[in-house]
GROMACS .gro file of C-alpha atoms in nm:
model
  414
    1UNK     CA    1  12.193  -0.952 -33.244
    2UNK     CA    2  11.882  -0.805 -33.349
    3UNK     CA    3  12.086  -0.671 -33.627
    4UNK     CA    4  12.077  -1.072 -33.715
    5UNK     CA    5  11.719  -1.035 -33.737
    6UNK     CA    6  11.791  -0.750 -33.958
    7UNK     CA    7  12.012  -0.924 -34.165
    8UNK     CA    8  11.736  -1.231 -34.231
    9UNK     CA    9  11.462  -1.049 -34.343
   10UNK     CA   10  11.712  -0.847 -34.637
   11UNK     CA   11  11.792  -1.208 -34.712
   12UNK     CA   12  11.462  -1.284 -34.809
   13UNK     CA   13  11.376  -1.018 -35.053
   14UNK     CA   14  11.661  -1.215 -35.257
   15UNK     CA   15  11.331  -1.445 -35.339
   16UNK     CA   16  11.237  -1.129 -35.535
   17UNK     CA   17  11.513  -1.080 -35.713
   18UNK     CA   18  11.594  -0.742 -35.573
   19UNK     CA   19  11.929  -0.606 -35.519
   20UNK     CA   20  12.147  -0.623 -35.249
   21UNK     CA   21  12.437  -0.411 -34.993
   22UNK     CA   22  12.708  -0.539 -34.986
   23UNK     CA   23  12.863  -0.885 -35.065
   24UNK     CA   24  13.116  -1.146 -34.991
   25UNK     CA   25  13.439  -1.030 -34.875
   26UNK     CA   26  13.793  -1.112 -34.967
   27UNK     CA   27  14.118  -1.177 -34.787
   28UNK     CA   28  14.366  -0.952 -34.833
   29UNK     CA   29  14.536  -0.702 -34.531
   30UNK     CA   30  14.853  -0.510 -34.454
   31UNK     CA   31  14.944  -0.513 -34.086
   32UNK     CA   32  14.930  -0.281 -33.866
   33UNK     CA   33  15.272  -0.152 -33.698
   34UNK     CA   34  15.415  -0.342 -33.434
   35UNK     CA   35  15.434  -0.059 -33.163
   36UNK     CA   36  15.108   0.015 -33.162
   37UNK     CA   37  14.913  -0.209 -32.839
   38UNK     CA   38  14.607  -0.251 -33.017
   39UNK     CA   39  14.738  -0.401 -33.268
   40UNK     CA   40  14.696  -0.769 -33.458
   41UNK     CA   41  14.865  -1.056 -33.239
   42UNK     CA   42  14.856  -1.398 -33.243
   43UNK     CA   43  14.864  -1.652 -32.990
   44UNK     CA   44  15.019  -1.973 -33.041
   45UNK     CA   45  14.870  -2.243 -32.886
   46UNK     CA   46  14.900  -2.653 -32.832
   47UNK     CA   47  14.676  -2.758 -33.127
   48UNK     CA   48  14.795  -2.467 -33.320
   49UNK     CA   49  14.746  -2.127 -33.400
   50UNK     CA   50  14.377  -1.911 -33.287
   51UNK     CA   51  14.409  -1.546 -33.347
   52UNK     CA   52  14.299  -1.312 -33.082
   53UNK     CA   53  14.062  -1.046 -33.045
   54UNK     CA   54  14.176  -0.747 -33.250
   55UNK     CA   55  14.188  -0.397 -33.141
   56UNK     CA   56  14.237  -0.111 -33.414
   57UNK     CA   57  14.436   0.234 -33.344
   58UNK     CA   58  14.280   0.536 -33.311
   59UNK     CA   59  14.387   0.747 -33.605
   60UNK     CA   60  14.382   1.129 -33.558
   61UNK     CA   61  14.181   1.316 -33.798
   62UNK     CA   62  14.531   1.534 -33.946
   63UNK     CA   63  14.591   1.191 -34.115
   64UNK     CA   64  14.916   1.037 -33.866
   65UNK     CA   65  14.830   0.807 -33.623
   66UNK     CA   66  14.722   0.934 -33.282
   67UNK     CA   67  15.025   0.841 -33.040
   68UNK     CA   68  15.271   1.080 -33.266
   69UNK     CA   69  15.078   1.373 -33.244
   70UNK     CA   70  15.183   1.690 -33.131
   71UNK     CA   71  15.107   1.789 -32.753
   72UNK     CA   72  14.671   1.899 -32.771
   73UNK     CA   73  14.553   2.221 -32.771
   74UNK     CA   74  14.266   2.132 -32.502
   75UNK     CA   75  14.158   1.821 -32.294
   76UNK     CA   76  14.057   1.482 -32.471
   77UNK     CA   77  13.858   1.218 -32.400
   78UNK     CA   78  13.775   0.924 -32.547
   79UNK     CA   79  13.392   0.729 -32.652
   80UNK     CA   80  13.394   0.426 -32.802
   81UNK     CA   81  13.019   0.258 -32.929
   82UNK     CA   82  12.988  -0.107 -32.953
   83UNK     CA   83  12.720  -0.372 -33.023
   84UNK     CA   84  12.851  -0.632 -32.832
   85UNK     CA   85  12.567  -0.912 -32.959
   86UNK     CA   86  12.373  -1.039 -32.636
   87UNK     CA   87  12.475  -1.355 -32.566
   88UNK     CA   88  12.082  -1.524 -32.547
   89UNK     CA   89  12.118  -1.402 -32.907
   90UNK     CA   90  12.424  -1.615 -32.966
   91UNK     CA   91  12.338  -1.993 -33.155
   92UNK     CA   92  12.506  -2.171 -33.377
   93UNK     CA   93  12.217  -2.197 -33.627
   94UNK     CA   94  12.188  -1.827 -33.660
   95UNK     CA   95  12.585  -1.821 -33.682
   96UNK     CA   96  12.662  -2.114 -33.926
   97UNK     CA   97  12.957  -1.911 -34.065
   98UNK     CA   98  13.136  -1.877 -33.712
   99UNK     CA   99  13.359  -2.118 -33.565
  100UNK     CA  100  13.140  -2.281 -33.273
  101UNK     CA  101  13.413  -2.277 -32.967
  102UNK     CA  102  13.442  -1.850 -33.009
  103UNK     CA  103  13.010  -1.876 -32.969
  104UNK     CA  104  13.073  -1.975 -32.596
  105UNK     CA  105  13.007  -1.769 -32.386
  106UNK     CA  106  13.316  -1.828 -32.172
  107UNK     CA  107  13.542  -1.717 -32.422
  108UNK     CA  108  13.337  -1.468 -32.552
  109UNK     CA  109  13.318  -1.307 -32.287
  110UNK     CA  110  13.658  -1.314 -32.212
  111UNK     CA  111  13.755  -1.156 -32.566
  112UNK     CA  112  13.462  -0.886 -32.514
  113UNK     CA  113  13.669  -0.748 -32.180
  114UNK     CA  114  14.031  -0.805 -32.363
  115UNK     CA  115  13.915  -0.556 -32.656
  116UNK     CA  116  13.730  -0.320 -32.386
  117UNK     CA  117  14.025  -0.288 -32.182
  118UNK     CA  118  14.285  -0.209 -32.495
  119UNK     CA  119  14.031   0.093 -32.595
  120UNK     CA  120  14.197   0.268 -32.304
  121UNK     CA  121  13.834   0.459 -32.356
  122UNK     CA  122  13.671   0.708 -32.105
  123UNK     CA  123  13.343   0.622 -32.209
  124UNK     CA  124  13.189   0.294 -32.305
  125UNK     CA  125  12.843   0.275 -32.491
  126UNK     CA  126  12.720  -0.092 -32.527
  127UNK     CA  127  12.451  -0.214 -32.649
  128UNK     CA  128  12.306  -0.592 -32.619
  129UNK     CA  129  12.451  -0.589 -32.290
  130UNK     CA  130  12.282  -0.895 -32.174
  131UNK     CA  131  12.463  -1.058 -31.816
  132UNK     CA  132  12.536  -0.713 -31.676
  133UNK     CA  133  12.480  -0.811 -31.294
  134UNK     CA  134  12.606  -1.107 -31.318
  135UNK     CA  135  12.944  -1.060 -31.537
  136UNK     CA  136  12.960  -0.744 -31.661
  137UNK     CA  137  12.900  -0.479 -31.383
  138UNK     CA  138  13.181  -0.633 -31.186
  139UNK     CA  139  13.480  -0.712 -31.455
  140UNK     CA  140  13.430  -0.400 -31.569
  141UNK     CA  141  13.475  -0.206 -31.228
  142UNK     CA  142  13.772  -0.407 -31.179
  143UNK     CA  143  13.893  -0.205 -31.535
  144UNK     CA  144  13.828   0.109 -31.352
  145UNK     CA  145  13.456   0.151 -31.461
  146UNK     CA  146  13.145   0.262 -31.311
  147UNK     CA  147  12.789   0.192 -31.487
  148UNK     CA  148  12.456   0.270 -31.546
  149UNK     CA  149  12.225   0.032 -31.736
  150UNK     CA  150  11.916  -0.028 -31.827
  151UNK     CA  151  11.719  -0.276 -31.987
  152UNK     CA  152  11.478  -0.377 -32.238
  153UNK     CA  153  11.118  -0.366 -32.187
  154UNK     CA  154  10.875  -0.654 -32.166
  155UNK     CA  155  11.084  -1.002 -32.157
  156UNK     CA  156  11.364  -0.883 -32.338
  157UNK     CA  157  11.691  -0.985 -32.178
  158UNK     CA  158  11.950  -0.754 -32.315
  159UNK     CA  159  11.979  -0.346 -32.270
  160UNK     CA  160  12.217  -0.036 -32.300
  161UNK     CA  161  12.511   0.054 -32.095
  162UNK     CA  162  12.728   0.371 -32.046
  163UNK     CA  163  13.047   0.237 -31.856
  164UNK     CA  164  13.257   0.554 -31.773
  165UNK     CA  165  13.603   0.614 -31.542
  166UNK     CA  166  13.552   0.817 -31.204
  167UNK     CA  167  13.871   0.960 -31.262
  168UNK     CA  168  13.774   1.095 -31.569
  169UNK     CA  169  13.438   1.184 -31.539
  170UNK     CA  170  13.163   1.198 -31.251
  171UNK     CA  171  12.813   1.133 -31.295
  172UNK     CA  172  12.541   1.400 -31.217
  173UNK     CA  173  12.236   1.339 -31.375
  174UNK     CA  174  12.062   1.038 -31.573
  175UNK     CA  175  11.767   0.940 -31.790
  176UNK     CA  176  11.598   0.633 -31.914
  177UNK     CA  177  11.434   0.659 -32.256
  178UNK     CA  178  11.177   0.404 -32.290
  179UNK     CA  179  11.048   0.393 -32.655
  180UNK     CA  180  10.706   0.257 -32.574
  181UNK     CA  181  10.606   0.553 -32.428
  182UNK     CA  182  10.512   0.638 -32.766
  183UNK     CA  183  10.239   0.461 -32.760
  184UNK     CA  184  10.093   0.679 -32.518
  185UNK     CA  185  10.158   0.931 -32.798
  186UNK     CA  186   9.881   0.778 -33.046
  187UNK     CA  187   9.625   0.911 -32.871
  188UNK     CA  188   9.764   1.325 -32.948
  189UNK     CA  189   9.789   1.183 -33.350
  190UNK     CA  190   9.971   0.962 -33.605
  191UNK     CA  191  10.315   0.950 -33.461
  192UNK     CA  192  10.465   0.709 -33.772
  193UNK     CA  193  10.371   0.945 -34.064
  194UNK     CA  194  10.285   0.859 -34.425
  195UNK     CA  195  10.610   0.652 -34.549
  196UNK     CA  196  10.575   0.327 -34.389
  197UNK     CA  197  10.869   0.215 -34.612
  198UNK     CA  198  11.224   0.334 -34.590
  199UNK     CA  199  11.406   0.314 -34.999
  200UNK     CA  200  11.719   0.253 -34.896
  201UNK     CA  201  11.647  -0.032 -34.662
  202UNK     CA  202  11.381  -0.208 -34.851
  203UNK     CA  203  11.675  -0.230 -35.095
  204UNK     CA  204  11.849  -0.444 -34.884
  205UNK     CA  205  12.088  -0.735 -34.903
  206UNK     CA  206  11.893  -1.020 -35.060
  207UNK     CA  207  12.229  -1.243 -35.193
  208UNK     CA  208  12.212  -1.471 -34.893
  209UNK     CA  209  11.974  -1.789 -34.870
  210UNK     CA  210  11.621  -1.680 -34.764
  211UNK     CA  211  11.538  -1.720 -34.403
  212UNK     CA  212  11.426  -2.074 -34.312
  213UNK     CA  213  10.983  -1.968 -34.356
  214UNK     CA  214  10.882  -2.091 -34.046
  215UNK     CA  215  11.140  -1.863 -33.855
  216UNK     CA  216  11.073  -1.576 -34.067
  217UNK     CA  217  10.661  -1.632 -34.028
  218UNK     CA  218  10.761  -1.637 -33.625
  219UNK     CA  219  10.946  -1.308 -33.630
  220UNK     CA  220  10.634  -1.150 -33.822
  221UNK     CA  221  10.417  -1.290 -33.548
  222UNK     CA  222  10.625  -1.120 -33.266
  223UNK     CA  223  10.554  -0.788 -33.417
  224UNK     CA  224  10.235  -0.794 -33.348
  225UNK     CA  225   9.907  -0.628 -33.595
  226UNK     CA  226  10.103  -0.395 -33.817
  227UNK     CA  227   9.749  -0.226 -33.819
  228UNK     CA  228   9.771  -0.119 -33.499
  229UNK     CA  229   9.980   0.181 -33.418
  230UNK     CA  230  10.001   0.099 -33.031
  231UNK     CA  231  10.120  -0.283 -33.143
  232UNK     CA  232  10.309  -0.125 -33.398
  233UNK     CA  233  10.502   0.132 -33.198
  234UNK     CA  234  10.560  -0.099 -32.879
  235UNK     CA  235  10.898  -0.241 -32.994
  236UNK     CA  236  11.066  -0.295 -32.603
  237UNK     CA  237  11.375  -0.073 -32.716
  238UNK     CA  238  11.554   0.152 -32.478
  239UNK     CA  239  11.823   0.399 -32.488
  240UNK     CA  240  12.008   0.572 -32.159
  241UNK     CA  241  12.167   0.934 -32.158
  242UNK     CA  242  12.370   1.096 -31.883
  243UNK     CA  243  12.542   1.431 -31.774
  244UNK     CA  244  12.946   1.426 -31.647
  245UNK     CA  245  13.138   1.657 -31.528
  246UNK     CA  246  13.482   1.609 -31.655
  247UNK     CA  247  13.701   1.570 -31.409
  248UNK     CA  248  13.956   1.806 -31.645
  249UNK     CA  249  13.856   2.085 -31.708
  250UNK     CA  250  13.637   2.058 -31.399
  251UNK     CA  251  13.327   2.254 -31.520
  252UNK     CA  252  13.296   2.110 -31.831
  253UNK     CA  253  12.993   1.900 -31.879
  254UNK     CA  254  12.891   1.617 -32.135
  255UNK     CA  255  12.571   1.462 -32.214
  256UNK     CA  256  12.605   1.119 -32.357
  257UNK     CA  257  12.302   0.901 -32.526
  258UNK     CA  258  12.356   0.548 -32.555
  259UNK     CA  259  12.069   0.382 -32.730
  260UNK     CA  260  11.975   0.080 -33.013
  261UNK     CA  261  11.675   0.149 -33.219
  262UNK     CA  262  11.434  -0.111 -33.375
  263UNK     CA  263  11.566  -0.372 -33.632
  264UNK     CA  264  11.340  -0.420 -33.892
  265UNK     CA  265  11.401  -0.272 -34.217
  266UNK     CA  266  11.067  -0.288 -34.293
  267UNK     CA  267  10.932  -0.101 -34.048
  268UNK     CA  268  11.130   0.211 -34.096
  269UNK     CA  269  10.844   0.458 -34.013
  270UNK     CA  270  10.868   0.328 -33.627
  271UNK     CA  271  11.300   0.356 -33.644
  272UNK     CA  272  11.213   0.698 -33.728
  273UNK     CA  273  10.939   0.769 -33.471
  274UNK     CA  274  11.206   0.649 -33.250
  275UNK     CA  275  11.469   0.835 -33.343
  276UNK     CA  276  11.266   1.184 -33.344
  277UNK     CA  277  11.148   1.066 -32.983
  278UNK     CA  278  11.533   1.044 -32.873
  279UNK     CA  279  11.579   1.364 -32.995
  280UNK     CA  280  11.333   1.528 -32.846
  281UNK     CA  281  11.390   1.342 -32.491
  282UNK     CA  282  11.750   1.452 -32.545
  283UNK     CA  283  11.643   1.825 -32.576
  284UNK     CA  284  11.461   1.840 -32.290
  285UNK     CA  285  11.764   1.651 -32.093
  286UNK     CA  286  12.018   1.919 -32.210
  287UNK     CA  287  11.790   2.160 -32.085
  288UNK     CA  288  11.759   2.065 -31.764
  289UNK     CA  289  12.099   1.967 -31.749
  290UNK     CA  290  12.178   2.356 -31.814
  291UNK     CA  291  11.943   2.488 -31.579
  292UNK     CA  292  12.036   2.246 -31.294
  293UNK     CA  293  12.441   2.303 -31.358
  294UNK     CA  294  12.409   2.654 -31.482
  295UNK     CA  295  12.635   2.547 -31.802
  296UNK     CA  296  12.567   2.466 -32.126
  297UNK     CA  297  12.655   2.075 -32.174
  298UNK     CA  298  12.822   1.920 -32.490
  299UNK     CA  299  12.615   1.627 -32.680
  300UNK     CA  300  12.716   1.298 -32.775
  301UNK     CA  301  12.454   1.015 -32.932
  302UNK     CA  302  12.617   0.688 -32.965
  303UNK     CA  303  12.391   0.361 -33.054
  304UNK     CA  304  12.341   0.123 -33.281
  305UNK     CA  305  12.053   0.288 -33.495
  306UNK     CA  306  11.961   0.004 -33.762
  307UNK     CA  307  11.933   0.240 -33.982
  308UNK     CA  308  12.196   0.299 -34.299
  309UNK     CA  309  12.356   0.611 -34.398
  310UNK     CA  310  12.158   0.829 -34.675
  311UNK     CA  311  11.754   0.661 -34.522
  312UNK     CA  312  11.546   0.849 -34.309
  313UNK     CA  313  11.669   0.776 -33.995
  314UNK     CA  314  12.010   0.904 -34.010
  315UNK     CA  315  11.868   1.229 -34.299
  316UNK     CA  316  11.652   1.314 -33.992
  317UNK     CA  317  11.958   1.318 -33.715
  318UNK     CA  318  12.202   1.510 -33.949
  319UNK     CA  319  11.930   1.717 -34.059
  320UNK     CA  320  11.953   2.004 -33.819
  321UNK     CA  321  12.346   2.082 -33.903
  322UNK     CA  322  12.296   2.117 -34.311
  323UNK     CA  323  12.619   2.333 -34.303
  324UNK     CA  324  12.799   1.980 -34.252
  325UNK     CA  325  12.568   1.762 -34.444
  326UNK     CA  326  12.553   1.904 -34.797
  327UNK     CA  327  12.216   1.796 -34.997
  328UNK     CA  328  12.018   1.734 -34.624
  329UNK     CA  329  11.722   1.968 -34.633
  330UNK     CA  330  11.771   2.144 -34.282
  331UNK     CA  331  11.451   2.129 -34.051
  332UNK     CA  332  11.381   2.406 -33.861
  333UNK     CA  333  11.195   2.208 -33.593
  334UNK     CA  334  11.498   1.929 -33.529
  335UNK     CA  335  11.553   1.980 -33.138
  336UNK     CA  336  11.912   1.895 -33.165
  337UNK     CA  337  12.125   1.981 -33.457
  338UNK     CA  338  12.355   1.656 -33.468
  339UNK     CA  339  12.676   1.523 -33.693
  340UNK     CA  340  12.812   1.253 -33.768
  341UNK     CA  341  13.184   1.159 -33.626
  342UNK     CA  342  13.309   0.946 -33.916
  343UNK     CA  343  13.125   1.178 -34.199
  344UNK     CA  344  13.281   1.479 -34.017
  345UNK     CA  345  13.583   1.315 -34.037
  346UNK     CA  346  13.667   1.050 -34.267
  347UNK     CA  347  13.291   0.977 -34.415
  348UNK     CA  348  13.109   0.696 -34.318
  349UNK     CA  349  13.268   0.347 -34.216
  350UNK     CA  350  13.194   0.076 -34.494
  351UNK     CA  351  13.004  -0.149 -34.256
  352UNK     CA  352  12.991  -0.193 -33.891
  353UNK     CA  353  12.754  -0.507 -33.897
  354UNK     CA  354  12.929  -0.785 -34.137
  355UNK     CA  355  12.755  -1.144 -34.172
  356UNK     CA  356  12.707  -1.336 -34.511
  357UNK     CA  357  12.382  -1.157 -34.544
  358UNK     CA  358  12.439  -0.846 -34.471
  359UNK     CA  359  12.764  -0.598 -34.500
  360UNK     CA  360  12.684  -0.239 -34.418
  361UNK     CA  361  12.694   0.046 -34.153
  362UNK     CA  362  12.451   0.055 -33.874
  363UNK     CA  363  12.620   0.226 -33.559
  364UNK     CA  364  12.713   0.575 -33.576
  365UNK     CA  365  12.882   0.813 -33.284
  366UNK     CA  366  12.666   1.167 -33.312
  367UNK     CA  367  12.798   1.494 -33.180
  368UNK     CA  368  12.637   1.833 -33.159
  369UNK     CA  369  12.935   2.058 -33.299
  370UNK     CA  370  13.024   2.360 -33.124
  371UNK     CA  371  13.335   2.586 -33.069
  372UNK     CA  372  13.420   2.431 -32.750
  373UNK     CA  373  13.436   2.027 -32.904
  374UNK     CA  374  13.561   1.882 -33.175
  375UNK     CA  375  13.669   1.520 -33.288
  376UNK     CA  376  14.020   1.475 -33.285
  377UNK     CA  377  14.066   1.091 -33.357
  378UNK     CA  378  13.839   0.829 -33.488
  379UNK     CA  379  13.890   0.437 -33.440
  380UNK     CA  380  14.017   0.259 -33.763
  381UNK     CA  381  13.754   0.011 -33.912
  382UNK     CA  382  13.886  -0.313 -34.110
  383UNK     CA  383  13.883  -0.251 -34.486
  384UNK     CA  384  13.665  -0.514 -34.681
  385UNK     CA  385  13.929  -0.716 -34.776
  386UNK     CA  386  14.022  -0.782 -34.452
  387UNK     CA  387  14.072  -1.176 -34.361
  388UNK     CA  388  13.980  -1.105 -34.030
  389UNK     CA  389  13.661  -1.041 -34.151
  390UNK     CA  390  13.684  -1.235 -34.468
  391UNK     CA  391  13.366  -1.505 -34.392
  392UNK     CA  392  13.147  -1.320 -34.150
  393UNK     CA  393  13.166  -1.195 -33.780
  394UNK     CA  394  13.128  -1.337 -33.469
  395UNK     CA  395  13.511  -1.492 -33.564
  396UNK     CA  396  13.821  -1.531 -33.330
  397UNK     CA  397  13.904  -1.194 -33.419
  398UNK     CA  398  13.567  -1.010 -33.362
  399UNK     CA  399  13.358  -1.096 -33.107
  400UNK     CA  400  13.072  -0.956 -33.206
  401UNK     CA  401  12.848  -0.930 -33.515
  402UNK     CA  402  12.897  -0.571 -33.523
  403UNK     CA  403  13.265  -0.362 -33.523
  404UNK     CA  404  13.307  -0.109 -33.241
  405UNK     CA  405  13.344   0.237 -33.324
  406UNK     CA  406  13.513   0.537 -33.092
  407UNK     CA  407  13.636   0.883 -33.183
  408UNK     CA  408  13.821   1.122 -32.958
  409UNK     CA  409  13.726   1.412 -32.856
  410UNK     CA  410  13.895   1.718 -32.756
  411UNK     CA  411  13.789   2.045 -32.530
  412UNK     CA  412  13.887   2.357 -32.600
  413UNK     CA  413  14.036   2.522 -32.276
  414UNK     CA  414  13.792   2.786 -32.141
   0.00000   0.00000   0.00000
């Protein structure tokens, strides 16, 4: 939901006459086949017709779908990323566009677990996750999940979880990343840099109304002194990374990051102090990892980074792997070397976040390529002319603001 927060503040710079991502989206979609069980169904009810949550195939990365592919090479497993909007973020003035009964909670919530459970994924990254003890710990262990969370700083409500199957993977080792331990980082030197201002962003969506000036003077308050690098850089965002052993093959061990950086386009410089902070937490995890285990681990870095593809945030995470991101200057000091799923695969989703004010991609799954992993499968996004997505998400159909990601993955046998 912070994404929403996101999405008002591009709104405004419409007042400037600036231009905009995205833009209204059209009905228009050929269905999916009938075999497939994540596919589009609808459930007839007394007062009519309500469709239900949807759930895309995975489609493997040779071009057929995934469930006629030939027999693997090596062992897969599955990740799937997905903003799930907290529900404390959930009114009907900030969701005008959505049909009010699929903002309550009860049936939310319901339709979250529905299009968890059809993932049939071994590895769950959520973010906004904001009633884990009290709904979400336990439904989902009744899937077949174990979970590690944590939560925001400060009063924040919502946080990050990694829900992942025992019989697929065990747990060994696990980190918190708190991101306002950078302002204990002020003190060594300017952490945000020079660029206060990321291009890309700052070129927003401006074609819906403007945000109502009294709410949009509130959400500048909250940020504190922009003139103050410890105000400026304590956002109360989090992110979570783990080691597994794979249960198959049973020495094989995968680090996975689940995080969701800060929101505000216009505050790029902190996304990116965040983001370089990740990776350099996420470095010193993998080494421990390897020294602890005595094996080197495979990296995965799911999220929701607020961030676009082609601004600074996402240049700086592909940076290290130049081989597979043509035009990205390489950086020698990048701690991980990181690429993106989709681009590796398909290129980059359309969007991932889709409201009337803002279309465009926000989430991304990261791996760190090696011989011994490789994406096999990625999750089919909704094309823009989609009518389940035609006016705006939270709908019937999507639960969430944002679309859920997930690639396969597959292991080479050792």
């Amino acid at each position: 939901m912070e994404a929403f927060k996101f999405n008002s503040v591009l709104r405004n710079f419409r007042s400037r006459g600036e231009l905009a991502i995205g833009g209204r989206i059209s009905p228009g979609l050929k269905p999916n086949p009938p075999e497939i069980l994540c596919s589009y169904r609808i459930v007839l009810r007394k007062m009519g017709t309500t469709p239900s949550p949807i759930c895309r195939e995975f489609i493997s990365v040779e071009g057929s779908d995934i469930y006629s592919r030939s027999r693997p090479d090596g062992i897969r497993f599955r990740l799937v990323s997905y903003n799930i909007l907290a529900q404390v973020y959930v009114k009907s003035s900030l969701f005008p566009h959505s049909p009010s009964p699929c903002l309550r909670w009860k049936a939310r919530s319901h339709s979250i677990l529905s299009v968890l459970k059809n993932f049939g994924a071994d590895f769950l990254c959520l973010q906004e996750v904001d009633e884990y003890d009290s709904f979400y710990k336990g439904h989902m262990e009744s899937l077949g999940y174990s979970s590690i969370y944590v939560q925001r700083s400060g009063q924040k409500r919502d946080g990050c979880g990694i829900f992942y199957k025992p019989d697929s993977a065990e747990l060994v080792l696990e980190e918190n990343i708190e991101y306002n331990d950078l302002v204990n980082s002020v003190q060594d030197g300017d952490v945000l840099g020079d660029d206060e201002h990321d291009d890309v962003l700052t070129k927003g969506n401006r074609e819906a109304e403007p945000k109502n000036g009294s709410a949009l003077k509130k959400a500048v308050d909250e940020r504190g002194d922009p003139d103050d690098p410890r105000v400026r850089l304590k956002r109360d965002c989090v992110g979570i990374m783990a080691a597994f052993k794979l249960k198959d093959p049973p020495h094989h061990v995968v680090v996975v990051a689940n995080t969701h950086l800060y929101w505000d386009p216009e505050w790029a410089d902190v996304k990116l102090a965040q983001a370089k902070y990740l990776l350099s937490r996420l470095a010193q995890f993998k080494e421990l990892v390897s020294n602890r285990l005595e094996y080197i681990p495979s990296v995965i870095v799911a999220g929701d980074f607020n961030s676009t593809p082609g601004d600074k945030v996402y240049q700086y995470l592909i940076s290290g792997n130049s081989s597979l991101a043509p035009g990205v200057e390489c950086l020698e000091d990048i701690p991980i070397p990181l690429c993106s799923v989709y681009a590796f695969t398909k290129g980059e989703p359309q969007f991932t976040n889709c409201t009337p004010g803002f279309t465009g991609t926000l989430d991304y799954i990261f791996f760190s390529p090696n011989d011994n992993i490789k994406p096999v499968s990625f999750l089919e996004l909704p094309d823009p002319d989609s009518p389940d997505v035609a006016d705006g998400l939270p709908n019937y159909s999507h639960p969430s603001d944002h679309l859920p990601i997930g690639a396969e993955f597959e292991i080479t046998r050792e």
